[in-house]
Amino acid sequence: EEMNSTMSEEPDALSVVNQLRDLAADPLNRRAIVQDQGCLPGLILFLDHPNPPVVHSALLALRYLAECRANREKMKSELGMMLSLQNVIQKTTTPGETKLLASEVYDILQSSNVSDMDNVNEMNYRRRKAQFFLGSTNKRAKTVVLHIDGLDDSSRRNLCEEALLKIKGVISFTFQMAVQRCVVRIRSDLKAEALATAIASTKVMKAQQVVKSESGEEMLVPFQDTPVEVEQNTDLPEYLPEDESPTKEQDKAVSRVGSHPEGAASWLSTAANFLSRSFYW
């Protein structure tokens, strides 16, 4: 009996944190999630989870929440937040992408209350410190902005997320659904074409790169049509086949969230319940 309950707990943690990540991807939910009593403490506890994909997903959720400037102070002062982020960065067993993502979130929160004047020095100091944490083996990250044709609802966003998460070298991504864009942070040795290949593999979306011209105007540049060999991320669990997927039912709830904030609220209380059950006893 004992054995069984621990077996079933694992996908639970992952599906809860993935739900939080998907809710946080919608800017309309970001304030509510941070105001909620249970969600932020829960995400912080997820940062110590033994399963690497759970940690990475929790960091992606925090990365989204930190996009909202009004959330940053509360997040930074939340008990254990900065410490747990440092632990993820310093732990020798943390995968490289996850370290970079954790230091990105750490930097955003750390500089939240610094005046602009101090900001530049502060960020440079932090960056040197982060590089020291990360060791010189981690090449710098770069940002790629994608315009994605067909990115028009949360189920498409989920498909896109899954495709990107499978690529080794992807650190983080944030979606701007209103303009069909995805801003992706990748290791500098990963080719941007790999992202296009992964998104094309969804069969329903196609990516172009957004680049700035000399004059500062944005242009869309199509990727070459030759598929790139994508190195799969082996740290992540295999996704369950469609019909067995436990998130199937919850997806319906998530897709309603944007239009009904109360949908998000009731889902949040479910998440908070789960978190308190699994952590506080």
PDB file of C-alpha atoms in Angstrom:
ATOM      1  CA  GLU A   1       0.000   0.000   0.000  1.00  0.00           C
ATOM      2  CA  GLU A   2       2.764   2.431   1.074  1.00  0.00           C
ATOM      3  CA  MET A   3       4.687   1.792  -2.108  1.00  0.00           C
ATOM      4  CA  ASN A   4       1.656   2.616  -4.179  1.00  0.00           C
ATOM      5  CA  SER A   5       0.963   6.045  -2.717  1.00  0.00           C
ATOM      6  CA  THR A   6       4.502   7.261  -3.350  1.00  0.00           C
ATOM      7  CA  MET A   7       4.346   5.985  -6.893  1.00  0.00           C
ATOM      8  CA  SER A   8       1.234   8.018  -7.638  1.00  0.00           C
ATOM      9  CA  GLU A   9       2.542  11.177  -5.995  1.00  0.00           C
ATOM     10  CA  GLU A  10       5.211  11.937  -8.571  1.00  0.00           C
ATOM     11  CA  PRO A  11       3.116  12.706 -11.670  1.00  0.00           C
ATOM     12  CA  ASP A  12       0.849  14.651  -9.337  1.00  0.00           C
ATOM     13  CA  ALA A  13       3.545  17.127  -8.369  1.00  0.00           C
ATOM     14  CA  LEU A  14       4.528  17.547 -12.000  1.00  0.00           C
ATOM     15  CA  SER A  15       0.994  18.046 -13.247  1.00  0.00           C
ATOM     16  CA  VAL A  16       0.231  20.568 -10.486  1.00  0.00           C
ATOM     17  CA  VAL A  17       3.355  22.587 -11.182  1.00  0.00           C
ATOM     18  CA  ASN A  18       2.685  22.421 -14.938  1.00  0.00           C
ATOM     19  CA  GLN A  19      -0.835  23.714 -14.352  1.00  0.00           C
ATOM     20  CA  LEU A  20       0.567  26.604 -12.317  1.00  0.00           C
ATOM     21  CA  ARG A  21       3.081  27.299 -15.076  1.00  0.00           C
ATOM     22  CA  ASP A  22       0.308  27.393 -17.685  1.00  0.00           C
ATOM     23  CA  LEU A  23      -1.867  29.645 -15.522  1.00  0.00           C
ATOM     24  CA  ALA A  24       1.103  31.959 -14.932  1.00  0.00           C
ATOM     25  CA  ALA A  25       1.666  32.153 -18.696  1.00  0.00           C
ATOM     26  CA  ASP A  26      -1.530  34.215 -18.922  1.00  0.00           C
ATOM     27  CA  PRO A  27      -0.785  37.804 -17.794  1.00  0.00           C
ATOM     28  CA  LEU A  28      -4.356  38.094 -16.444  1.00  0.00           C
ATOM     29  CA  ASN A  29      -3.602  35.510 -13.753  1.00  0.00           C
ATOM     30  CA  ARG A  30      -0.215  36.724 -12.546  1.00  0.00           C
ATOM     31  CA  ARG A  31      -1.387  39.056  -9.783  1.00  0.00           C
ATOM     32  CA  ALA A  32      -3.911  36.529  -8.431  1.00  0.00           C
ATOM     33  CA  ILE A  33      -1.370  33.723  -8.203  1.00  0.00           C
ATOM     34  CA  VAL A  34       1.080  35.843  -6.199  1.00  0.00           C
ATOM     35  CA  GLN A  35      -1.707  37.150  -3.931  1.00  0.00           C
ATOM     36  CA  ASP A  36      -2.884  33.595  -3.229  1.00  0.00           C
ATOM     37  CA  GLN A  37      -1.831  32.255   0.188  1.00  0.00           C
ATOM     38  CA  GLY A  38      -0.596  28.849  -0.945  1.00  0.00           C
ATOM     39  CA  CYS A  39       0.819  29.145  -4.440  1.00  0.00           C
ATOM     40  CA  LEU A  40       4.042  31.071  -3.926  1.00  0.00           C
ATOM     41  CA  PRO A  41       5.154  29.054  -0.867  1.00  0.00           C
ATOM     42  CA  GLY A  42       4.277  25.925  -2.849  1.00  0.00           C
ATOM     43  CA  LEU A  43       6.362  26.966  -5.852  1.00  0.00           C
ATOM     44  CA  ILE A  44       9.290  27.691  -3.528  1.00  0.00           C
ATOM     45  CA  LEU A  45       9.013  24.202  -2.044  1.00  0.00           C
ATOM     46  CA  PHE A  46       8.918  22.769  -5.562  1.00  0.00           C
ATOM     47  CA  LEU A  47      12.393  24.280  -6.086  1.00  0.00           C
ATOM     48  CA  ASP A  48      13.732  21.619  -3.701  1.00  0.00           C
ATOM     49  CA  HIS A  49      11.878  18.778  -5.410  1.00  0.00           C
ATOM     50  CA  PRO A  50      14.042  15.727  -6.267  1.00  0.00           C
ATOM     51  CA  ASN A  51      12.554  15.482  -9.777  1.00  0.00           C
ATOM     52  CA  PRO A  52      14.436  17.922 -12.121  1.00  0.00           C
ATOM     53  CA  PRO A  53      11.451  18.608 -14.455  1.00  0.00           C
ATOM     54  CA  VAL A  54       9.386  19.725 -11.438  1.00  0.00           C
ATOM     55  CA  VAL A  55      12.087  22.234 -10.480  1.00  0.00           C
ATOM     56  CA  HIS A  56      12.385  23.545 -14.031  1.00  0.00           C
ATOM     57  CA  SER A  57       8.640  23.924 -14.408  1.00  0.00           C
ATOM     58  CA  ALA A  58       8.381  25.766 -11.064  1.00  0.00           C
ATOM     59  CA  LEU A  59      11.110  28.155 -12.246  1.00  0.00           C
ATOM     60  CA  LEU A  60       9.238  28.797 -15.498  1.00  0.00           C
ATOM     61  CA  ALA A  61       6.133  29.641 -13.461  1.00  0.00           C
ATOM     62  CA  LEU A  62       8.174  32.040 -11.285  1.00  0.00           C
ATOM     63  CA  ARG A  63       9.723  33.548 -14.435  1.00  0.00           C
ATOM     64  CA  TYR A  64       6.234  34.354 -15.750  1.00  0.00           C
ATOM     65  CA  LEU A  65       5.082  35.766 -12.399  1.00  0.00           C
ATOM     66  CA  ALA A  66       8.158  38.012 -12.249  1.00  0.00           C
ATOM     67  CA  GLU A  67       7.226  39.509 -15.643  1.00  0.00           C
ATOM     68  CA  CYS A  68       4.587  41.462 -13.722  1.00  0.00           C
ATOM     69  CA  ARG A  69       6.458  44.335 -12.063  1.00  0.00           C
ATOM     70  CA  ALA A  70       3.848  44.642  -9.305  1.00  0.00           C
ATOM     71  CA  ASN A  71       4.650  41.080  -8.167  1.00  0.00           C
ATOM     72  CA  ARG A  72       8.391  41.431  -7.743  1.00  0.00           C
ATOM     73  CA  GLU A  73       8.649  42.899  -4.248  1.00  0.00           C
ATOM     74  CA  LYS A  74       6.296  40.324  -2.732  1.00  0.00           C
ATOM     75  CA  MET A  75       8.065  37.495  -4.523  1.00  0.00           C
ATOM     76  CA  LYS A  76      11.478  38.684  -3.401  1.00  0.00           C
ATOM     77  CA  SER A  77      10.440  38.952   0.248  1.00  0.00           C
ATOM     78  CA  GLU A  78       8.582  35.610   0.271  1.00  0.00           C
ATOM     79  CA  LEU A  79      10.171  33.304   2.855  1.00  0.00           C
ATOM     80  CA  GLY A  80      12.858  31.104   1.293  1.00  0.00           C
ATOM     81  CA  MET A  81      12.523  32.482  -2.236  1.00  0.00           C
ATOM     82  CA  MET A  82      15.981  33.972  -2.781  1.00  0.00           C
ATOM     83  CA  LEU A  83      17.666  31.256  -0.754  1.00  0.00           C
ATOM     84  CA  SER A  84      16.028  28.458  -2.729  1.00  0.00           C
ATOM     85  CA  LEU A  85      16.971  30.122  -6.014  1.00  0.00           C
ATOM     86  CA  GLN A  86      20.589  30.303  -4.820  1.00  0.00           C
ATOM     87  CA  ASN A  87      20.475  26.640  -3.843  1.00  0.00           C
ATOM     88  CA  VAL A  88      19.309  25.662  -7.324  1.00  0.00           C
ATOM     89  CA  ILE A  89      22.120  27.745  -8.845  1.00  0.00           C
ATOM     90  CA  GLN A  90      24.814  26.319  -6.578  1.00  0.00           C
ATOM     91  CA  LYS A  91      23.752  22.669  -6.527  1.00  0.00           C
ATOM     92  CA  THR A  92      26.203  20.656  -8.587  1.00  0.00           C
ATOM     93  CA  THR A  93      23.487  18.282  -9.798  1.00  0.00           C
ATOM     94  CA  THR A  94      21.303  21.049 -11.310  1.00  0.00           C
ATOM     95  CA  PRO A  95      21.202  20.834 -15.149  1.00  0.00           C
ATOM     96  CA  GLY A  96      22.827  23.829 -16.917  1.00  0.00           C
ATOM     97  CA  GLU A  97      19.603  25.198 -18.414  1.00  0.00           C
ATOM     98  CA  THR A  98      17.935  25.120 -15.017  1.00  0.00           C
ATOM     99  CA  LYS A  99      20.855  26.996 -13.425  1.00  0.00           C
ATOM    100  CA  LEU A 100      20.653  29.711 -16.040  1.00  0.00           C
ATOM    101  CA  LEU A 101      16.897  30.023 -15.604  1.00  0.00           C
ATOM    102  CA  ALA A 102      17.221  30.225 -11.806  1.00  0.00           C
ATOM    103  CA  SER A 103      19.847  32.951 -12.069  1.00  0.00           C
ATOM    104  CA  GLU A 104      17.605  34.842 -14.519  1.00  0.00           C
ATOM    105  CA  VAL A 105      14.716  34.811 -12.005  1.00  0.00           C
ATOM    106  CA  TYR A 106      17.135  35.696  -9.188  1.00  0.00           C
ATOM    107  CA  ASP A 107      18.432  38.715 -11.142  1.00  0.00           C
ATOM    108  CA  ILE A 108      14.951  40.011 -11.965  1.00  0.00           C
ATOM    109  CA  LEU A 109      13.842  39.829  -8.325  1.00  0.00           C
ATOM    110  CA  GLN A 110      17.113  41.073  -6.887  1.00  0.00           C
ATOM    111  CA  SER A 111      17.057  44.237  -8.977  1.00  0.00           C
ATOM    112  CA  SER A 112      13.362  44.916  -8.296  1.00  0.00           C
ATOM    113  CA  ASN A 113      13.891  47.710  -5.776  1.00  0.00           C
ATOM    114  CA  VAL A 114      17.180  49.135  -6.983  1.00  0.00           C
ATOM    115  CA  SER A 115      17.000  52.670  -8.414  1.00  0.00           C
ATOM    116  CA  ASP A 116      17.966  53.059 -12.077  1.00  0.00           C
ATOM    117  CA  MET A 117      21.181  54.787 -11.134  1.00  0.00           C
ATOM    118  CA  ASP A 118      22.369  51.808  -9.085  1.00  0.00           C
ATOM    119  CA  ASN A 119      20.782  49.366 -11.438  1.00  0.00           C
ATOM    120  CA  VAL A 120      23.603  49.125 -13.942  1.00  0.00           C
ATOM    121  CA  ASN A 121      26.326  48.578 -11.318  1.00  0.00           C
ATOM    122  CA  GLU A 122      24.102  46.204  -9.407  1.00  0.00           C
ATOM    123  CA  MET A 123      23.329  44.116 -12.499  1.00  0.00           C
ATOM    124  CA  ASN A 124      26.997  43.979 -13.523  1.00  0.00           C
ATOM    125  CA  TYR A 125      27.981  42.897 -10.041  1.00  0.00           C
ATOM    126  CA  ARG A 126      25.208  40.296 -10.004  1.00  0.00           C
ATOM    127  CA  ARG A 127      26.165  39.021 -13.421  1.00  0.00           C
ATOM    128  CA  ARG A 128      29.785  38.500 -12.365  1.00  0.00           C
ATOM    129  CA  LYS A 129      28.553  36.743  -9.250  1.00  0.00           C
ATOM    130  CA  ALA A 130      26.170  34.565 -11.280  1.00  0.00           C
ATOM    131  CA  GLN A 131      28.979  33.646 -13.656  1.00  0.00           C
ATOM    132  CA  PHE A 132      31.041  32.660 -10.668  1.00  0.00           C
ATOM    133  CA  PHE A 133      28.180  30.437  -9.417  1.00  0.00           C
ATOM    134  CA  LEU A 134      27.612  28.929 -12.811  1.00  0.00           C
ATOM    135  CA  GLY A 135      31.243  28.247 -13.582  1.00  0.00           C
ATOM    136  CA  SER A 136      32.870  29.169 -16.864  1.00  0.00           C
ATOM    137  CA  THR A 137      31.541  26.065 -18.609  1.00  0.00           C
ATOM    138  CA  ASN A 138      28.166  27.694 -19.122  1.00  0.00           C
ATOM    139  CA  LYS A 139      28.365  29.733 -22.285  1.00  0.00           C
ATOM    140  CA  ARG A 140      26.282  32.875 -22.254  1.00  0.00           C
ATOM    141  CA  ALA A 141      22.617  32.689 -23.099  1.00  0.00           C
ATOM    142  CA  LYS A 142      20.970  34.492 -25.988  1.00  0.00           C
ATOM    143  CA  THR A 143      17.427  35.646 -26.640  1.00  0.00           C
ATOM    144  CA  VAL A 144      15.439  34.686 -29.735  1.00  0.00           C
ATOM    145  CA  VAL A 145      12.086  36.310 -30.476  1.00  0.00           C
ATOM    146  CA  LEU A 146       9.731  34.143 -32.498  1.00  0.00           C
ATOM    147  CA  HIS A 147       6.560  35.096 -34.282  1.00  0.00           C
ATOM    148  CA  ILE A 148       4.426  31.956 -34.363  1.00  0.00           C
ATOM    149  CA  ASP A 149       1.661  31.595 -36.919  1.00  0.00           C
ATOM    150  CA  GLY A 150      -1.183  29.606 -35.386  1.00  0.00           C
ATOM    151  CA  LEU A 151      -0.410  30.486 -31.760  1.00  0.00           C
ATOM    152  CA  ASP A 152      -3.923  31.561 -30.909  1.00  0.00           C
ATOM    153  CA  ASP A 153      -5.188  29.728 -27.829  1.00  0.00           C
ATOM    154  CA  SER A 154      -3.938  28.027 -24.693  1.00  0.00           C
ATOM    155  CA  SER A 155      -3.996  24.513 -26.141  1.00  0.00           C
ATOM    156  CA  ARG A 156      -1.711  25.675 -28.964  1.00  0.00           C
ATOM    157  CA  ARG A 157       0.482  27.350 -26.347  1.00  0.00           C
ATOM    158  CA  ASN A 158       0.710  24.031 -24.479  1.00  0.00           C
ATOM    159  CA  LEU A 159       1.760  22.249 -27.678  1.00  0.00           C
ATOM    160  CA  CYS A 160       4.398  24.887 -28.219  1.00  0.00           C
ATOM    161  CA  GLU A 161       5.637  24.580 -24.624  1.00  0.00           C
ATOM    162  CA  GLU A 162       5.964  20.818 -24.938  1.00  0.00           C
ATOM    163  CA  ALA A 163       7.909  21.127 -28.183  1.00  0.00           C
ATOM    164  CA  LEU A 164      10.315  23.709 -26.720  1.00  0.00           C
ATOM    165  CA  LEU A 165      10.817  21.819 -23.445  1.00  0.00           C
ATOM    166  CA  LYS A 166      12.091  18.814 -25.370  1.00  0.00           C
ATOM    167  CA  ILE A 167      15.029  20.745 -26.843  1.00  0.00           C
ATOM    168  CA  LYS A 168      18.307  20.595 -24.990  1.00  0.00           C
ATOM    169  CA  GLY A 169      19.617  24.125 -24.562  1.00  0.00           C
ATOM    170  CA  VAL A 170      16.292  25.921 -24.038  1.00  0.00           C
ATOM    171  CA  ILE A 171      16.433  27.855 -20.759  1.00  0.00           C
ATOM    172  CA  SER A 172      13.123  29.702 -20.595  1.00  0.00           C
ATOM    173  CA  PHE A 173      10.325  31.085 -22.697  1.00  0.00           C
ATOM    174  CA  THR A 174       7.544  33.586 -22.206  1.00  0.00           C
ATOM    175  CA  PHE A 175       4.550  33.881 -24.480  1.00  0.00           C
ATOM    176  CA  GLN A 176       2.958  37.117 -25.630  1.00  0.00           C
ATOM    177  CA  MET A 177      -0.271  35.625 -26.905  1.00  0.00           C
ATOM    178  CA  ALA A 178      -1.824  38.913 -28.067  1.00  0.00           C
ATOM    179  CA  VAL A 179       0.894  39.345 -30.685  1.00  0.00           C
ATOM    180  CA  GLN A 180       1.535  35.619 -31.336  1.00  0.00           C
ATOM    181  CA  ARG A 181       5.069  35.819 -30.030  1.00  0.00           C
ATOM    182  CA  CYS A 182       7.341  33.720 -27.917  1.00  0.00           C
ATOM    183  CA  VAL A 183      10.543  35.097 -26.376  1.00  0.00           C
ATOM    184  CA  VAL A 184      12.970  32.222 -25.888  1.00  0.00           C
ATOM    185  CA  ARG A 185      16.227  32.224 -23.926  1.00  0.00           C
ATOM    186  CA  ILE A 186      18.633  29.597 -25.211  1.00  0.00           C
ATOM    187  CA  ARG A 187      22.240  28.557 -24.591  1.00  0.00           C
ATOM    188  CA  SER A 188      24.447  30.431 -27.064  1.00  0.00           C
ATOM    189  CA  ASP A 189      25.588  27.189 -28.689  1.00  0.00           C
ATOM    190  CA  LEU A 190      22.045  26.211 -29.714  1.00  0.00           C
ATOM    191  CA  LYS A 191      20.976  27.235 -33.214  1.00  0.00           C
ATOM    192  CA  ALA A 192      17.727  29.205 -33.392  1.00  0.00           C
ATOM    193  CA  GLU A 193      16.670  26.964 -36.306  1.00  0.00           C
ATOM    194  CA  ALA A 194      16.224  24.135 -33.822  1.00  0.00           C
ATOM    195  CA  LEU A 195      13.338  26.100 -32.287  1.00  0.00           C
ATOM    196  CA  ALA A 196      11.670  26.490 -35.684  1.00  0.00           C
ATOM    197  CA  THR A 197      12.048  22.772 -36.360  1.00  0.00           C
ATOM    198  CA  ALA A 198      10.465  21.902 -33.013  1.00  0.00           C
ATOM    199  CA  ILE A 199       7.522  24.261 -33.558  1.00  0.00           C
ATOM    200  CA  ALA A 200       6.992  23.007 -37.113  1.00  0.00           C
ATOM    201  CA  SER A 201       6.821  19.483 -35.665  1.00  0.00           C
ATOM    202  CA  THR A 202       3.503  20.423 -34.027  1.00  0.00           C
ATOM    203  CA  LYS A 203       2.088  20.450 -37.603  1.00  0.00           C
ATOM    204  CA  VAL A 204      -0.244  23.345 -36.711  1.00  0.00           C
ATOM    205  CA  MET A 205       2.231  26.184 -36.130  1.00  0.00           C
ATOM    206  CA  LYS A 206       5.129  27.750 -37.963  1.00  0.00           C
ATOM    207  CA  ALA A 207       7.769  30.118 -36.556  1.00  0.00           C
ATOM    208  CA  GLN A 208       9.562  33.123 -38.012  1.00  0.00           C
ATOM    209  CA  GLN A 209      12.283  35.073 -36.259  1.00  0.00           C
ATOM    210  CA  VAL A 210      11.673  38.681 -35.255  1.00  0.00           C
ATOM    211  CA  VAL A 211      14.806  40.762 -35.809  1.00  0.00           C
ATOM    212  CA  LYS A 212      15.525  44.485 -35.624  1.00  0.00           C
ATOM    213  CA  SER A 213      16.879  46.203 -38.728  1.00  0.00           C
ATOM    214  CA  GLU A 214      19.652  48.842 -38.708  1.00  0.00           C
ATOM    215  CA  SER A 215      17.013  51.543 -38.338  1.00  0.00           C
ATOM    216  CA  GLY A 216      15.443  49.770 -35.366  1.00  0.00           C
ATOM    217  CA  GLU A 217      12.391  48.510 -37.227  1.00  0.00           C
ATOM    218  CA  GLU A 218      11.213  44.961 -36.584  1.00  0.00           C
ATOM    219  CA  MET A 219      11.230  42.488 -39.436  1.00  0.00           C
ATOM    220  CA  LEU A 220      10.082  38.895 -39.745  1.00  0.00           C
ATOM    221  CA  VAL A 221      12.699  36.535 -41.125  1.00  0.00           C
ATOM    222  CA  PRO A 222      11.581  33.061 -42.188  1.00  0.00           C
ATOM    223  CA  PHE A 223      13.811  30.151 -41.144  1.00  0.00           C
ATOM    224  CA  GLN A 224      15.346  27.908 -43.792  1.00  0.00           C
ATOM    225  CA  ASP A 225      13.090  24.971 -44.560  1.00  0.00           C
ATOM    226  CA  THR A 226      15.786  22.377 -43.930  1.00  0.00           C
ATOM    227  CA  PRO A 227      14.992  20.665 -40.608  1.00  0.00           C
ATOM    228  CA  VAL A 228      17.762  20.808 -38.016  1.00  0.00           C
ATOM    229  CA  GLU A 229      18.764  17.789 -35.984  1.00  0.00           C
ATOM    230  CA  VAL A 230      17.391  18.603 -32.522  1.00  0.00           C
ATOM    231  CA  GLU A 231      19.120  17.181 -29.469  1.00  0.00           C
ATOM    232  CA  GLN A 232      16.397  15.843 -27.193  1.00  0.00           C
ATOM    233  CA  ASN A 233      16.353  16.813 -23.555  1.00  0.00           C
ATOM    234  CA  THR A 234      16.870  13.565 -21.690  1.00  0.00           C
ATOM    235  CA  ASP A 235      16.226  14.973 -18.203  1.00  0.00           C
ATOM    236  CA  LEU A 236      12.529  15.322 -18.911  1.00  0.00           C
ATOM    237  CA  PRO A 237      10.075  12.482 -18.459  1.00  0.00           C
ATOM    238  CA  GLU A 238       8.376  10.943 -21.439  1.00  0.00           C
ATOM    239  CA  TYR A 239       4.976  12.535 -21.959  1.00  0.00           C
ATOM    240  CA  LEU A 240       2.123  10.140 -21.414  1.00  0.00           C
ATOM    241  CA  PRO A 241       0.231   9.062 -24.518  1.00  0.00           C
ATOM    242  CA  GLU A 242      -2.754  11.340 -25.164  1.00  0.00           C
ATOM    243  CA  ASP A 243      -5.500   9.143 -23.751  1.00  0.00           C
ATOM    244  CA  GLU A 244      -3.734   8.456 -20.465  1.00  0.00           C
ATOM    245  CA  SER A 245      -2.676  12.027 -19.846  1.00  0.00           C
ATOM    246  CA  PRO A 246      -3.888  13.170 -16.417  1.00  0.00           C
ATOM    247  CA  THR A 247      -3.900  16.825 -17.528  1.00  0.00           C
ATOM    248  CA  LYS A 248      -6.472  16.181 -20.262  1.00  0.00           C
ATOM    249  CA  GLU A 249      -9.438  17.194 -18.098  1.00  0.00           C
ATOM    250  CA  GLN A 250      -7.619  20.078 -16.457  1.00  0.00           C
ATOM    251  CA  ASP A 251      -6.672  21.519 -19.853  1.00  0.00           C
ATOM    252  CA  LYS A 252     -10.319  22.365 -20.389  1.00  0.00           C
ATOM    253  CA  ALA A 253     -10.261  24.368 -17.173  1.00  0.00           C
ATOM    254  CA  VAL A 254      -7.083  26.148 -18.174  1.00  0.00           C
ATOM    255  CA  SER A 255      -8.364  27.155 -21.601  1.00  0.00           C
ATOM    256  CA  ARG A 256     -11.310  28.901 -19.940  1.00  0.00           C
ATOM    257  CA  VAL A 257      -9.103  30.747 -17.500  1.00  0.00           C
ATOM    258  CA  GLY A 258      -8.352  33.783 -19.664  1.00  0.00           C
ATOM    259  CA  SER A 259     -11.988  34.691 -20.125  1.00  0.00           C
ATOM    260  CA  HIS A 260     -13.180  33.776 -16.602  1.00  0.00           C
ATOM    261  CA  PRO A 261     -10.855  34.911 -13.842  1.00  0.00           C
ATOM    262  CA  GLU A 262     -13.022  33.020 -11.341  1.00  0.00           C
ATOM    263  CA  GLY A 263     -12.049  29.822 -13.166  1.00  0.00           C
ATOM    264  CA  ALA A 264      -8.461  30.602 -12.285  1.00  0.00           C
ATOM    265  CA  ALA A 265      -9.407  31.366  -8.704  1.00  0.00           C
ATOM    266  CA  SER A 266     -11.119  28.033  -8.139  1.00  0.00           C
ATOM    267  CA  TRP A 267      -8.233  26.242  -9.813  1.00  0.00           C
ATOM    268  CA  LEU A 268      -5.792  28.094  -7.586  1.00  0.00           C
ATOM    269  CA  SER A 269      -7.537  26.939  -4.453  1.00  0.00           C
ATOM    270  CA  THR A 270      -7.334  23.362  -5.730  1.00  0.00           C
ATOM    271  CA  ALA A 271      -3.603  23.820  -6.336  1.00  0.00           C
ATOM    272  CA  ALA A 272      -3.119  25.387  -2.915  1.00  0.00           C
ATOM    273  CA  ASN A 273      -4.948  22.457  -1.324  1.00  0.00           C
ATOM    274  CA  PHE A 274      -2.738  20.001  -3.101  1.00  0.00           C
ATOM    275  CA  LEU A 275       0.355  21.931  -2.049  1.00  0.00           C
ATOM    276  CA  SER A 276      -0.622  22.076   1.602  1.00  0.00           C
ATOM    277  CA  ARG A 277      -1.472  18.362   1.591  1.00  0.00           C
ATOM    278  CA  SER A 278       1.804  17.349   0.089  1.00  0.00           C
ATOM    279  CA  PHE A 279       4.154  19.667   1.957  1.00  0.00           C
ATOM    280  CA  TYR A 280       2.867  20.740   5.293  1.00  0.00           C
ATOM    281  CA  TRP A 281       2.081  17.421   6.991  1.00  0.00           C
TER     282      TRP A 281
END
